[in-house]
Tab-separated table of C-alpha atoms in Angstrom:
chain	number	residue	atom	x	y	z
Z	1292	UNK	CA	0.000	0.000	0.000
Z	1293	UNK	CA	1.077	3.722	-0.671
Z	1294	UNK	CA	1.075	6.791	0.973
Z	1295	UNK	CA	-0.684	9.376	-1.053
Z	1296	UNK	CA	-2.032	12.915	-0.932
Z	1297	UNK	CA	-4.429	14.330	-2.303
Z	1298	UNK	CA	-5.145	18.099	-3.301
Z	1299	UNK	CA	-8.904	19.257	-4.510
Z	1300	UNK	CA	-11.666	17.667	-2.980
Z	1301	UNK	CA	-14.877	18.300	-5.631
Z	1302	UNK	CA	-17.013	15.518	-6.628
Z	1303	UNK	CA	-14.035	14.198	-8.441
Z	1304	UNK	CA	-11.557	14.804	-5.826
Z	1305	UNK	CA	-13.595	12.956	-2.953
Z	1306	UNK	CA	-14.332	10.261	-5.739
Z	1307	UNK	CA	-10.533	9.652	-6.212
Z	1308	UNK	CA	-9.658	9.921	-2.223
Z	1309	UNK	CA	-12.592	7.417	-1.136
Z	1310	UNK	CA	-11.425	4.615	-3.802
Z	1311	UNK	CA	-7.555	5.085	-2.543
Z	1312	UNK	CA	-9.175	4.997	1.070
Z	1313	UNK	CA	-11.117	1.689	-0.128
Z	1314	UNK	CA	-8.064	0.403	-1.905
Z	1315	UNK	CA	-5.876	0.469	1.861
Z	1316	UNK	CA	-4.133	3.415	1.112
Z	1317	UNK	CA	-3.194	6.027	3.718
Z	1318	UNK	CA	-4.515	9.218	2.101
Z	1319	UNK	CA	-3.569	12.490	3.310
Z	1320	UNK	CA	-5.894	15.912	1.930
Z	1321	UNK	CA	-6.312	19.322	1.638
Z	1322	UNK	CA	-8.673	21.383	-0.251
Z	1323	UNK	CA	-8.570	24.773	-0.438
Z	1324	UNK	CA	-12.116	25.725	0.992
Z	1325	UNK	CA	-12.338	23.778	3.993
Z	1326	UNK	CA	-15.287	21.880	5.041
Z	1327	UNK	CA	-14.971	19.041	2.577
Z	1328	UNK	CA	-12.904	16.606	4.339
Z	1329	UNK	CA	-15.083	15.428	6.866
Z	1330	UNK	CA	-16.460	12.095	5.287
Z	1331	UNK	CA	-13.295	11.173	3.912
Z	1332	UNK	CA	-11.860	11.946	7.434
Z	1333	UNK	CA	-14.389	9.399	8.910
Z	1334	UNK	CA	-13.125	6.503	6.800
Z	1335	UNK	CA	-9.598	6.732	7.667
Z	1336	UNK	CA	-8.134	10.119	5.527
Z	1337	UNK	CA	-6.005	12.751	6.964
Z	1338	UNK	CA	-7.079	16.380	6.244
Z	1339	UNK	CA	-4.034	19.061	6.772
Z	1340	UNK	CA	-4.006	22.491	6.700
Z	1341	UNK	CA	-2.224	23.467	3.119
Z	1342	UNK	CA	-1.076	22.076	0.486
Z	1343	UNK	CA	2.691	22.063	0.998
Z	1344	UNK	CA	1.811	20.473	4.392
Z	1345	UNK	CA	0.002	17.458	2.041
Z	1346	UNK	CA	2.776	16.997	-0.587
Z	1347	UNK	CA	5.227	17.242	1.713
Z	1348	UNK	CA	3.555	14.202	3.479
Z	1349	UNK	CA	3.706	11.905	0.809
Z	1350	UNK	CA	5.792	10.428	-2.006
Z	1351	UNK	CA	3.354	11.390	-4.340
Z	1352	UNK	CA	1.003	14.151	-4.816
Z	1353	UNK	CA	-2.798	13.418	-6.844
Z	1354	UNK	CA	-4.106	16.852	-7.846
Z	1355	UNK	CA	-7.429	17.589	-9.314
Z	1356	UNK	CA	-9.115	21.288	-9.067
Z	1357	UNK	CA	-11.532	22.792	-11.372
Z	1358	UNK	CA	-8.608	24.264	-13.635
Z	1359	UNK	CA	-4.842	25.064	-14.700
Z	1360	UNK	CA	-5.522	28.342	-12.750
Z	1361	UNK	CA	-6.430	26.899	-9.597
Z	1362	UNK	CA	-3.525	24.315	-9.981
Z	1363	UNK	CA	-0.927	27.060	-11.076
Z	1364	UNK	CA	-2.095	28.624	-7.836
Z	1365	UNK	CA	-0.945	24.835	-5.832
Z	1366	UNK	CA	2.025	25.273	-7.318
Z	1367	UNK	CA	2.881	28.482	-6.172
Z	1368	UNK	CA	1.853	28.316	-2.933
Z	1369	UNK	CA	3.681	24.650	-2.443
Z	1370	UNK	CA	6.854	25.004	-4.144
Z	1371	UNK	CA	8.588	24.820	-1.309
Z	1372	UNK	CA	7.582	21.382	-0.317
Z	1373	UNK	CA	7.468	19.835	-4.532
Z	1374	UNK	CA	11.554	18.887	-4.681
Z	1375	UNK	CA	11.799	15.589	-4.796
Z	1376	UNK	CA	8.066	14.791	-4.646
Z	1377	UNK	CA	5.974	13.755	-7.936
Z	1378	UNK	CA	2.816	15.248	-8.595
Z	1379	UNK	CA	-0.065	14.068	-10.659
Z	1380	UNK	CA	-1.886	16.281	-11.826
Z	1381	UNK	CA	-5.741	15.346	-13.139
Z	1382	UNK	CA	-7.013	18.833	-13.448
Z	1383	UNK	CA	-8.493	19.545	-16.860
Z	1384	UNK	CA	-6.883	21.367	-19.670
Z	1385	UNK	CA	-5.248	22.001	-22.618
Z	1386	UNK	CA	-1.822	20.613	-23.915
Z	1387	UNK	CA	0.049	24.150	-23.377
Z	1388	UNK	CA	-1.041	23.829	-20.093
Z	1389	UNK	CA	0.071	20.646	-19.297
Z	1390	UNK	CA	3.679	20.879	-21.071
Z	1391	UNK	CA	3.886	24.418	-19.042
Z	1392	UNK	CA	3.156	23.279	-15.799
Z	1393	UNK	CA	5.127	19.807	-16.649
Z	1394	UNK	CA	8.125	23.028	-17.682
Z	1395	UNK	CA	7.281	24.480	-13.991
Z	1396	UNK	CA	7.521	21.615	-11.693
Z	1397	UNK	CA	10.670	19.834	-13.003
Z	1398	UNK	CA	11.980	23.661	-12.427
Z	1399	UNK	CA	11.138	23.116	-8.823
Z	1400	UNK	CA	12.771	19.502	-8.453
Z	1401	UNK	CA	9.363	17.327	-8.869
Z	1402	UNK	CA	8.453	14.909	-11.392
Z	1403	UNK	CA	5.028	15.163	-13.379
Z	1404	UNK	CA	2.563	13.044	-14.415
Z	1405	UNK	CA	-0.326	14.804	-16.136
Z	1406	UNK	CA	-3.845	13.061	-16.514
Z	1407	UNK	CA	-7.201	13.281	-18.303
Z	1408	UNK	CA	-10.051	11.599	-16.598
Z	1409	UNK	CA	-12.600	10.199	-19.066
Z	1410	UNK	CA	-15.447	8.814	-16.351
Z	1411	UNK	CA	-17.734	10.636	-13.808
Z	1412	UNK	CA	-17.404	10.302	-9.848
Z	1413	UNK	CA	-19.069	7.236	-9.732
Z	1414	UNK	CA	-17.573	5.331	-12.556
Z	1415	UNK	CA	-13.876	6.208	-10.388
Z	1416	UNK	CA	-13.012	2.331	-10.008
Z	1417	UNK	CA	-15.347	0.804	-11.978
Z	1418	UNK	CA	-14.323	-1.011	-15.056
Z	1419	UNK	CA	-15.904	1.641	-17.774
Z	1420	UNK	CA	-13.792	4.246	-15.478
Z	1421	UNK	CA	-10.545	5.065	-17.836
Z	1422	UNK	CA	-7.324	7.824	-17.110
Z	1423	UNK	CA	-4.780	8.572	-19.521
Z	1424	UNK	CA	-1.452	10.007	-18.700
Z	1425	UNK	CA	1.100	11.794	-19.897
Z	1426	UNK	CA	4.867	12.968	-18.511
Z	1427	UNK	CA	7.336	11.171	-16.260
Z	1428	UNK	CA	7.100	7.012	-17.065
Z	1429	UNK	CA	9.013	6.397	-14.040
Z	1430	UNK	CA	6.210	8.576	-11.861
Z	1431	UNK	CA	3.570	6.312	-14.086
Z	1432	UNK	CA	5.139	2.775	-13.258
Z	1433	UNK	CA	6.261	3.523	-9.691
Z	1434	UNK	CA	2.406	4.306	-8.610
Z	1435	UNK	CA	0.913	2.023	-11.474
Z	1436	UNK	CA	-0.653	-0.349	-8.784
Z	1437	UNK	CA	-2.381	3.274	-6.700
Z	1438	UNK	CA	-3.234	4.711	-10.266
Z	1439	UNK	CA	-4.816	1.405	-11.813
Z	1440	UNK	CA	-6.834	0.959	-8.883
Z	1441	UNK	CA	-9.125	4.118	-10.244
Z	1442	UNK	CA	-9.433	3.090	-13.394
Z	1443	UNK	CA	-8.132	1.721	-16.429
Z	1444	UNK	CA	-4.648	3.772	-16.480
Z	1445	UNK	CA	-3.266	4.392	-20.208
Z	1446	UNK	CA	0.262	6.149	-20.815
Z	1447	UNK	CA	0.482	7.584	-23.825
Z	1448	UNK	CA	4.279	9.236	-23.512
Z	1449	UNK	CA	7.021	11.323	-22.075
Z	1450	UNK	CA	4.897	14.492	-24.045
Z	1451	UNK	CA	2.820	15.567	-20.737
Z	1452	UNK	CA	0.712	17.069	-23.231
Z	1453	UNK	CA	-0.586	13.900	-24.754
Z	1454	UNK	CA	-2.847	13.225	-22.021
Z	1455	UNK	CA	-4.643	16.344	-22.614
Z	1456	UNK	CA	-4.581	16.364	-26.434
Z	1457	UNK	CA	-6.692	12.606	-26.183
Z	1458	UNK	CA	-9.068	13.870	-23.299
Z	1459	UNK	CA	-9.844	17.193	-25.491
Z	1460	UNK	CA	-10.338	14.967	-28.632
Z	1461	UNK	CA	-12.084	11.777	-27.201
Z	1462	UNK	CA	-14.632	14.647	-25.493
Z	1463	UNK	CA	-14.827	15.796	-29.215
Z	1464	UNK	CA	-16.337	12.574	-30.440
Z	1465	UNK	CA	-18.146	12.231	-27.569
Z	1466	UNK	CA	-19.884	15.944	-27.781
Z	1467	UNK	CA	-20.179	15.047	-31.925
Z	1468	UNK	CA	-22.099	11.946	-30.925
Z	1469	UNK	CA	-24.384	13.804	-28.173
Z	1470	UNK	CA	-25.063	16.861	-30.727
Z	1471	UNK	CA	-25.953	14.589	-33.765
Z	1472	UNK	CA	-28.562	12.231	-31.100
Z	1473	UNK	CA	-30.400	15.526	-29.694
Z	1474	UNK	CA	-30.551	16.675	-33.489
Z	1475	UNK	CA	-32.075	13.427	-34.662
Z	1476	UNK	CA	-34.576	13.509	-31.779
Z	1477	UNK	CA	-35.660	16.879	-32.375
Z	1478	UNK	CA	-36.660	16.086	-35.665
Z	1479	UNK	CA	-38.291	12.965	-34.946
Z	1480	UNK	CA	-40.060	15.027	-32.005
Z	1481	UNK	CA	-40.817	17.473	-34.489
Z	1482	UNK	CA	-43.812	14.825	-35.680
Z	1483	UNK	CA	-44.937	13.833	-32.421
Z	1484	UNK	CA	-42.745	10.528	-32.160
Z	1485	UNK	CA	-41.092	9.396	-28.943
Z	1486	UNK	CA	-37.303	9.807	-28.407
Z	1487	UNK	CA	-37.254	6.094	-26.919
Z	1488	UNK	CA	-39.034	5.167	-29.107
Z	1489	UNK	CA	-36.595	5.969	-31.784
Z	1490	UNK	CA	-33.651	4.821	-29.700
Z	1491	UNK	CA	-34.576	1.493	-30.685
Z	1492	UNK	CA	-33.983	2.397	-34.162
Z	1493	UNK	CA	-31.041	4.618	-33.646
Z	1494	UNK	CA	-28.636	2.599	-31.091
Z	1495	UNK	CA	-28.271	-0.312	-33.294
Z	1496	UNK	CA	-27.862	1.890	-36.315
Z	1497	UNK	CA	-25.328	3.793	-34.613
Z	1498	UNK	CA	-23.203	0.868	-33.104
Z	1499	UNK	CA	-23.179	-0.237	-36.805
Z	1500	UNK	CA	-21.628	2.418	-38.509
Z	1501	UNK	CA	-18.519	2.567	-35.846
Z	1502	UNK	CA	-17.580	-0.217	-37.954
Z	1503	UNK	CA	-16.969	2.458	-40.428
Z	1504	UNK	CA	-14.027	4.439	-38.772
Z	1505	UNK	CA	-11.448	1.752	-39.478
Z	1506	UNK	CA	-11.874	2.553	-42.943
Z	1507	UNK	CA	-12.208	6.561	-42.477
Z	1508	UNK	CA	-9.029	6.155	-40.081
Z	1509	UNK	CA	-6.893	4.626	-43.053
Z	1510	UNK	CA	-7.727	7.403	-45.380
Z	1511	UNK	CA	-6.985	9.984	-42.891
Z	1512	UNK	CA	-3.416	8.510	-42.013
Z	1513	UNK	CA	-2.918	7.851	-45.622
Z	1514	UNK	CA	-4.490	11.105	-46.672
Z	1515	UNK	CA	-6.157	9.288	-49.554
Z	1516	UNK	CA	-9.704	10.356	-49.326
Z	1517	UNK	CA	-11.077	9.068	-52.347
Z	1518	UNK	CA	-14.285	6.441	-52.792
């Protein structure tokens, strides 16, 4: 089992602290508005005071606030305590942001991992629940057993901007498929027909043409885009 802390304690935050908890972890956490520790606290987490007082605690540091603003803002107030410490980081973002703050922390003596969560909260262990990463591969296999344990865990590279770049562009597809279903039911609503209803007719249809993007995938890496 591993010591870990973690920083940010949102839905996602508590989701990721109460599966290390579950897993036999010892977890210690901070979040910056306090208040939020309390459950976690009753099954067996620390809560301390700042960050630098959590990453400073551990060998390794899980971070996951609402953005590369509020993380940038860990950062500062924690450098002190980041050298020799590696420090996860699963806040959402873009893949400037990740290679900058990747820049920032190896500046300070710390190794980064950076991650893109693709499940909710309650999918966070759950074998549907999947986390890429990106950055240091020793930081990646040294806490593979901790990471795996919330998820599928898939590195992608020593770029810790390819974690990023594949959470923005899976989201992408997923936000294509979501705008094209509300589309089609809108029309069919537009006669007075049932959206489940139609789902009958449109899941199947839908699983069936995935079997196209093989094919579309070949022209696009061949950049042959002929019939």
């Amino acid at each position: 089992m591993a010591n870990i802390s973690i920083i940010g304690l949102g839905a996602m935050g508590q989701a990721l602290t109460a599966r290390f908890l579950q897993q036999g972890h010892t977890v210690t956490a901070w979040n910056r508005t306090p208040g939020k520790a309390a459950s976690l606290v009753a099954k067996g987490a620390r809560e301390v005071k700042s960050a630098a007082e959590a990453i400073a605690a551990s060998d390794v540091t899980v971070m996951c606030v609402l953005d590369y603003a509020a993380s940038d803002s860990v950062i500062d107030d924690a450098a002190s305590a980041l050298s020799g410490r590696a420090l996860v980081n699963l806040t959402n973002g873009t893949p400037a942001q990740a290679r900058a703050a990747a820049e920032r922390v190896a500046g300070l003596g710390a190794a980064y991992l950076d991650g893109g969560i693709m499940a909710t909260p309650p999918m966070i262990g759950g074998e549907h629940a999947l986390i890429l990463y990106s950055g240091s591969k020793a930081t990646f296999d040294a806490h593979a057993g901790a990471l795996e344990g919330l998820g599928a865990a898939n590195y992608l590279g020593a770029d810790a901007g390819l974690a990023s770049l594949h959470d923005l562009a899976l989201l992408s597809g997923m936000y294509g498929l979501f705008a094209g279903f509300f589309h089609a039911t809108a029309l069919i609503d537009s006669e007075g027909i049932r959206a489940g209803a139609f789902l009958k007719l449109l899941s199947p249809w839908m699983t069936a043409m995935m079997g196209e993007l093989p094919g579309h995938a070949e022209k696009i890496d061949s950049g042959r885009h002929g019939v």
